[in-house]
Coordinates of C-alpha atoms in Angstrom, one line a residue:
M1 CA 64.4 98.2 47.5
L2 CA 65.2 98.8 51.2
S3 CA 62.6 100.5 53.3
E4 CA 63.2 104.1 54.3
T5 CA 61.2 103.6 57.5
P6 CA 63.4 102.1 60.4
R7 CA 62.0 99.2 62.7
I8 CA 61.9 100.7 66.2
G9 CA 62.5 98.3 69.1
L10 CA 61.9 98.9 72.7
A11 CA 64.2 97.4 75.4
L12 CA 62.4 97.7 78.7
S13 CA 64.6 97.0 81.9
G14 CA 63.8 95.1 85.0
G15 CA 63.3 97.1 88.2
A16 CA 60.4 95.6 90.2
A17 CA 57.7 98.2 91.1
R18 CA 59.8 100.8 89.2
G19 CA 58.8 99.2 86.1
M20 CA 55.7 101.0 86.0
A21 CA 57.6 104.0 84.7
H22 CA 57.8 102.0 81.4
A23 CA 54.0 102.5 80.9
G24 CA 54.5 106.3 81.1
V25 CA 57.3 106.2 78.5
L26 CA 55.2 104.0 76.2
R27 CA 52.4 106.6 76.5
A28 CA 54.8 109.5 75.5
L29 CA 56.0 107.5 72.4
V30 CA 52.6 106.4 71.3
E31 CA 51.1 109.9 71.7
N32 CA 54.0 111.3 69.6
N33 CA 53.5 108.7 66.8
I34 CA 56.8 107.0 67.5
P35 CA 56.3 103.4 65.9
I36 CA 56.9 100.5 68.1
D37 CA 57.8 97.4 65.9
C38 CA 59.1 95.0 68.5
I39 CA 59.7 94.7 72.3
A40 CA 62.3 93.1 74.4
G41 CA 61.5 93.0 78.2
T42 CA 63.3 91.8 81.3
S43 CA 61.4 91.1 84.5
A44 CA 59.1 94.2 85.2
G45 CA 59.8 95.4 81.6
S46 CA 58.3 92.0 80.4
I47 CA 55.1 92.8 82.2
V48 CA 54.6 96.2 80.5
G49 CA 56.1 95.0 77.2
G50 CA 54.0 91.8 77.1
A51 CA 50.9 93.7 77.9
Y52 CA 51.4 96.1 75.0
A53 CA 52.5 93.4 72.6
A54 CA 49.3 91.4 73.6
G55 CA 47.1 94.3 72.4
L56 CA 46.2 96.2 75.7
S57 CA 45.9 99.9 75.3
I58 CA 48.0 102.4 77.2
D59 CA 45.0 103.3 79.5
E60 CA 44.6 99.6 80.2
I61 CA 48.2 99.0 81.0
E62 CA 48.2 102.0 83.3
E63 CA 45.1 100.6 85.1
L64 CA 46.8 97.2 85.3
G65 CA 49.6 99.1 87.2
R66 CA 47.4 100.9 89.5
K67 CA 45.6 97.8 90.7
M68 CA 48.7 95.5 90.9
R69 CA 49.8 94.7 94.4
W70 CA 52.5 92.2 95.7
R71 CA 49.7 89.8 96.6
H72 CA 49.2 89.3 92.9
V73 CA 52.8 88.3 92.5
G74 CA 53.7 85.9 95.3
R75 CA 52.8 83.9 98.4
P76 CA 54.8 82.1 100.9
T77 CA 55.7 78.6 100.3
L78 CA 58.0 76.0 101.8
S79 CA 60.9 75.5 99.5
R80 CA 64.8 75.4 99.9
F81 CA 65.0 77.5 96.7
G82 CA 62.9 80.5 97.9
F83 CA 60.5 81.5 100.6
Q84 CA 57.7 82.5 98.0
T85 CA 56.4 81.2 94.7
N86 CA 55.3 83.7 92.1
A87 CA 52.7 81.4 90.5
R88 CA 50.2 84.1 91.3
L89 CA 51.9 86.5 88.8
E90 CA 51.5 83.9 86.0
R91 CA 47.8 83.7 86.9
F92 CA 47.3 87.4 87.0
M93 CA 48.8 88.0 83.6
R94 CA 46.9 85.1 82.1
E95 CA 43.7 86.8 83.4
S96 CA 44.7 90.2 82.2
L97 CA 46.0 89.7 78.6
P98 CA 43.8 89.5 75.7
V99 CA 46.0 86.7 74.2
T100 CA 48.5 84.5 75.9
R101 CA 50.7 82.9 73.1
F102 CA 53.6 84.4 71.4
E103 CA 52.2 83.4 68.1
E104 CA 49.2 85.4 68.8
L105 CA 50.8 88.8 69.7
R106 CA 50.3 91.9 67.7
I107 CA 53.8 92.8 67.6
P108 CA 57.0 90.7 68.2
L109 CA 58.0 90.3 71.9
A110 CA 61.2 88.7 73.5
V111 CA 61.1 88.0 77.2
V112 CA 64.4 87.4 79.0
A113 CA 65.0 84.9 81.8
T114 CA 68.3 83.3 83.1
D115 CA 69.2 79.7 83.3
L116 CA 70.1 79.2 87.1
K117 CA 72.6 76.5 86.3
T118 CA 74.6 78.1 83.5
G119 CA 73.9 81.8 84.0
A120 CA 73.0 82.1 80.4
A121 CA 70.3 84.1 79.0
V122 CA 67.2 82.3 77.9
I123 CA 65.2 84.2 75.3
M124 CA 61.6 83.3 75.0
R125 CA 60.0 84.6 71.7
D126 CA 58.0 83.4 68.7
K127 CA 56.1 80.6 70.2
G128 CA 55.1 79.4 73.6
D129 CA 53.2 80.7 76.6
V130 CA 53.6 84.5 77.6
P131 CA 52.4 84.5 81.1
F132 CA 54.9 81.7 81.9
A133 CA 57.7 83.7 80.3
I134 CA 56.8 86.8 82.2
R135 CA 56.7 84.8 85.4
A136 CA 60.1 83.3 84.7
S137 CA 61.7 86.6 84.0
C138 CA 60.3 88.2 87.3
T139 CA 61.6 85.2 89.4
I140 CA 63.9 87.1 91.7
P141 CA 66.5 84.6 93.0
G142 CA 66.4 84.0 96.7
V143 CA 62.9 85.4 96.9
Y144 CA 60.9 83.4 94.5
V145 CA 61.3 79.7 93.8
P146 CA 62.9 79.0 90.3
V147 CA 60.4 77.9 87.7
K148 CA 61.1 74.9 85.4
D149 CA 60.6 75.2 81.7
E150 CA 59.8 72.3 79.2
N151 CA 63.4 71.4 78.9
G152 CA 63.9 71.1 82.6
R153 CA 65.9 74.2 83.1
R154 CA 65.5 76.2 86.3
L155 CA 64.7 79.7 85.3
V156 CA 65.2 82.9 87.3
D157 CA 65.1 86.6 86.8
G158 CA 66.3 87.8 83.3
G159 CA 68.0 90.8 84.9
L160 CA 70.9 88.5 85.9
A161 CA 71.7 88.1 82.2
A162 CA 70.4 91.2 80.6
V163 CA 68.8 93.9 82.9
V164 CA 68.5 96.2 79.9
P165 CA 67.8 93.8 76.9
A166 CA 69.0 96.1 74.1
T167 CA 70.8 93.3 72.2
M168 CA 67.5 91.2 72.4
A169 CA 65.5 94.0 70.7
R170 CA 68.2 94.2 68.2
E171 CA 67.8 90.4 67.4
L172 CA 64.1 91.1 66.7
G173 CA 65.1 93.1 63.8
A174 CA 65.2 96.6 65.3
D175 CA 67.1 99.2 63.4
I176 CA 66.7 101.7 66.2
V177 CA 66.7 100.5 69.9
I178 CA 65.1 102.7 72.5
A179 CA 66.1 101.4 75.9
V180 CA 64.3 102.4 79.0
D181 CA 66.4 101.8 82.2
V182 CA 64.5 102.4 85.4
N183 CA 67.6 101.3 87.5
S184 CA 70.5 103.6 86.5
E185 CA 69.3 106.6 88.6
G186 CA 70.2 104.4 91.6
S187 CA 68.5 105.3 94.8
T188 CA 68.4 108.3 97.1
L189 CA 66.3 106.5 99.6
M190 CA 68.3 103.9 101.5
G191 CA 66.6 104.0 104.8
T192 CA 65.2 101.1 106.6
D193 CA 63.1 98.9 104.4
R194 CA 59.8 97.5 105.7
S195 CA 60.0 93.8 104.4
V196 CA 62.6 91.2 103.7
I197 CA 61.6 91.4 100.0
G198 CA 62.4 95.2 100.0
V199 CA 65.9 94.5 101.4
V200 CA 66.5 91.8 98.8
F201 CA 65.2 94.1 96.1
Q202 CA 67.5 96.9 97.1
A203 CA 70.5 94.5 97.2
V204 CA 70.0 92.8 93.9
L205 CA 69.1 95.7 91.9
M206 CA 71.9 97.9 93.0
V207 CA 74.2 95.1 91.8
L208 CA 72.4 95.0 88.5
K209 CA 72.7 98.8 88.0
T210 CA 76.4 98.3 87.6
A211 CA 75.9 95.3 85.1
S212 CA 73.8 97.2 82.7
H213 CA 76.5 99.4 80.9
Y214 CA 77.0 96.9 78.0
Q215 CA 73.5 96.6 77.2
R216 CA 72.8 100.5 77.5
E217 CA 75.7 101.0 74.9
M218 CA 74.0 98.7 72.4
A219 CA 71.0 101.0 72.5
D220 CA 70.6 104.1 70.2
V221 CA 68.6 106.1 72.9
V222 CA 68.4 105.4 76.6
V223 CA 65.5 106.8 78.4
T224 CA 66.2 107.2 82.2
P225 CA 63.1 108.3 84.4
K226 CA 64.0 110.3 87.4
I227 CA 62.9 107.9 89.9
A228 CA 65.8 107.5 92.4
H229 CA 63.5 108.7 95.3
I230 CA 61.1 105.7 94.9
R231 CA 62.2 102.2 96.1
W232 CA 62.0 99.1 94.0
D233 CA 59.4 97.6 96.3
Q234 CA 57.0 100.6 96.4
I235 CA 54.3 99.2 94.1
R236 CA 51.6 101.5 95.4
R237 CA 53.5 104.6 93.8
A238 CA 52.6 103.5 90.3
E239 CA 51.1 106.9 89.4
E240 CA 54.2 108.8 90.5
L241 CA 56.3 106.2 88.3
M242 CA 54.2 106.5 85.4
K243 CA 54.2 110.3 85.5
A244 CA 58.0 110.2 85.8
G245 CA 58.3 107.8 82.8
Y246 CA 56.0 110.0 80.6
E247 CA 58.1 113.1 81.4
A248 CA 61.4 111.3 80.5
G249 CA 59.7 109.8 77.4
I250 CA 58.6 113.3 76.3
E251 CA 62.2 114.6 76.6
S252 CA 63.6 111.8 74.5
V253 CA 61.1 112.4 71.5
P254 CA 63.3 115.0 69.7
E255 CA 66.3 112.7 69.9
I256 CA 64.3 109.7 68.5
R257 CA 62.7 111.7 65.7
A258 CA 66.2 112.9 64.7
L259 CA 67.4 109.2 64.5
I260 CA 64.4 108.2 62.5
D261 CA 64.9 111.2 60.1
G262 CA 68.5 110.4 59.9
F263 CA 67.9 106.8 59.1
A264 CA 65.5 107.8 56.3
T265 CA 68.1 110.2 54.8
K266 CA 70.8 107.5 54.9
R267 CA 68.6 104.9 53.3
H268 CA 67.5 107.4 50.5
T269 CA 71.1 108.3 49.8
R270 CA 72.1 104.7 49.6
N271 CA 69.3 103.8 47.3
K272 CA 70.2 106.5 44.8
T273 CA 73.8 105.4 45.0
E274 CA 72.8 102.0 44.1
I275 CA 70.6 103.1 41.1
V276 CA 73.5 105.1 39.7
A277 CA 75.8 102.3 40.1

């Protein structure tokens, strides 16, 4: 017999520092007993999604966001492929997660990176090293040196292939996909940035914003935190980002509950039809 309870999947977008809004959305869903059966994450979304899938509580994820700084992500390096390496991010995640293998996660996780040579999405799931996958997904091209996987592919930020990984959540078996998009609000703060990284974030993510429409359409619900006033490099504003994410998550709960109830009704009706037949 088909289950009357739908599998709920989260698709957490990339968005650099703005990705901490995902933690607020996650808190809103958990507090309102919305089940989370699988997660797909791109870039910053893979950090929050990976932390939750690995077993960190919402409080622990938020604390991780409060203490995270750019020094935990990258450091300067001499390379013709980028002016920083983000090896520190891999180490930071390895030290922060209770488990580090896909096989050990408490819920299924898919992390999206991009093959620099072909432009194709590279989906890391089921087995392998989670901190490496997160690092690859967060490797902004031009800023961080691409990372090589075991197959010799050079991997960069997953946002180039799927900034809102809704189809990847569907592939994990989700019946209902909740996408959280921290980019679609755009930016109302386009003044002078304080760093080269800030300029690159602004440029890259403004382009990715226009490329997210297809993936957003593949989701059943799209949660859009109101964070246009916060730049993508303002990592110290985690508290504001999480608050905005929580507010957007709370607003989405009635729509999500209606979808869950509608799914159960549809399954119940289908089962009765099959029995009669």
